Short mmCIF file of C-alpha atoms in Angstrom, two decimals:
data_model
loop_
_atom_site.label_atom_id
_atom_site.label_comp_id
_atom_site.label_asym_id
_atom_site.label_seq_id
_atom_site.Cartn_x
_atom_site.Cartn_y
_atom_site.Cartn_z
CA MET A 100 0.16 0.52 0.05
CA THR A 101 0.82 3.79 -1.11
CA ILE A 102 -0.23 6.98 1.15
CA THR A 103 0.84 9.82 -0.39
CA LYS A 104 0.15 13.09 2.27
CA SER A 105 -0.29 16.22 2.05
CA MET A 106 -1.80 19.62 4.12
CA ASN A 107 -3.54 22.25 3.38
CA GLY A 108 -4.03 24.75 5.77
CA LYS A 109 -5.12 22.70 8.07
CA ALA A 110 -6.97 20.20 6.52
CA LEU A 111 -5.34 16.75 5.85
CA PHE A 112 -5.22 15.06 2.74
CA LEU A 113 -4.77 11.01 1.80
CA ALA A 114 -4.10 8.93 -1.12
CA VAL A 115 -4.60 5.05 -0.62
CA GLU A 116 -3.49 3.28 -3.19
CA GLY A 117 -2.81 -0.39 -2.93
CA ARG A 118 -4.84 -2.91 -0.71
CA LEU A 119 -5.87 -1.60 2.90
CA ASP A 120 -5.69 -4.71 4.89
CA THR A 121 -4.47 -6.07 7.99
CA VAL A 122 -0.66 -5.89 6.98
CA THR A 123 -0.87 -2.19 6.05
CA SER A 124 -3.35 -0.75 8.48
CA PRO A 125 -1.44 0.23 11.33
CA ASP A 126 0.45 2.50 9.09
CA LEU A 127 -2.94 4.68 7.41
CA GLU A 128 -3.02 4.52 11.12
CA LYS A 129 0.44 6.31 12.02
CA GLU A 130 -0.24 8.72 9.30
CA ILE A 131 -3.85 9.75 10.33
CA SER A 132 -2.70 10.04 14.02
CA GLN A 133 -0.06 11.82 13.19
CA GLU A 134 -1.43 14.82 12.00
CA LEU A 135 -4.40 14.61 14.43
CA GLU A 136 -3.48 17.19 16.68
CA SER A 137 -2.82 19.17 13.38
CA ALA A 138 -5.37 19.23 11.35
CA ASP A 139 -9.14 20.21 11.38
CA SER A 140 -10.47 18.09 8.87
CA LEU A 141 -9.49 15.33 6.36
CA THR A 142 -10.12 13.79 3.02
CA VAL A 143 -8.95 9.99 2.08
CA ASP A 144 -8.81 9.68 -1.70
CA PHE A 145 -10.09 5.71 -2.70
CA THR A 146 -9.45 6.29 -6.46
CA LYS A 147 -6.58 3.30 -6.42
CA LEU A 148 -7.95 1.54 -3.42
CA ASP A 149 -8.53 -1.97 -4.66
CA TYR A 150 -9.55 -3.52 -1.36
CA ILE A 151 -10.11 -3.01 2.43
CA SER A 152 -10.96 -5.56 5.36
CA SER A 153 -12.12 -5.12 8.53
CA ALA A 154 -8.42 -4.09 10.12
CA GLY A 155 -9.04 -0.87 7.83
CA LEU A 156 -12.52 -0.30 8.42
CA ARG A 157 -11.53 -0.02 12.29
CA VAL A 158 -8.91 2.55 10.94
CA LEU A 159 -11.60 4.01 8.93
CA LEU A 160 -14.02 4.07 11.76
CA SER A 161 -11.66 5.57 14.25
CA ALA A 162 -10.76 8.14 11.88
CA HIS A 163 -14.41 9.29 12.06
CA LYS A 164 -15.02 9.26 15.28
CA ASN A 165 -11.98 11.88 15.90
CA PHE A 166 -12.23 14.35 12.98
CA THR A 167 -16.40 14.34 13.38
CA LYS A 168 -15.27 16.27 16.46
CA LYS A 169 -13.55 18.59 14.00
CA GLY A 170 -14.19 19.94 10.75
CA GLY A 171 -15.47 16.37 9.42
CA MET A 172 -14.05 13.20 6.96
CA VAL A 173 -14.42 12.92 3.87
CA ILE A 174 -13.80 10.02 2.13
CA THR A 175 -13.55 10.43 -2.41
CA ASN A 176 -13.69 8.35 -5.36
CA VAL A 177 -14.59 5.25 -4.06
CA SER A 178 -14.37 2.17 -6.50
CA ASP A 179 -17.20 -0.46 -6.93
CA THR A 180 -15.92 -2.92 -5.41
CA VAL A 181 -14.80 -1.50 -2.39
CA MET A 182 -18.35 0.08 -2.42
CA ASP A 183 -20.05 -2.83 -2.12
CA ILE A 184 -18.14 -3.62 0.95
CA PHE A 185 -18.91 -0.43 2.99
CA GLU A 186 -22.40 -1.07 1.95
CA VAL A 187 -22.22 -4.79 3.45
CA THR A 188 -20.72 -3.40 6.78
CA GLY A 189 -23.10 -0.39 7.02
CA PHE A 190 -20.25 1.43 6.66
CA LYS A 191 -21.79 3.52 3.58
CA ASP A 192 -24.20 4.52 5.96
CA ILE A 193 -21.71 6.00 8.83
CA LEU A 194 -19.13 7.54 6.78
CA ASN A 195 -19.83 10.53 4.62
CA ILE A 196 -18.21 9.01 0.39
CA LYS A 197 -18.39 11.60 -2.41
#
């Protein structure tokens, strides 16, 4: 998995590429936690995300809880495959997906 990170003021942007699973989800969790104090909002771009496991969903849920207290979190460019996972797990109704 590859994570590209950028900040625009207090807005954190992460582009995630590859597979977000048990092996790689700690990397995403680390990237988010490093910026938690300085960022007010989070946008996660899943244009190149191929797969997400329950471990990846847990990281997203945690980030959602943290950023809901601030400026919010948005997930963009979700593939049909990943959207199917969000729908089956109920995450489509929890997360802000655009």
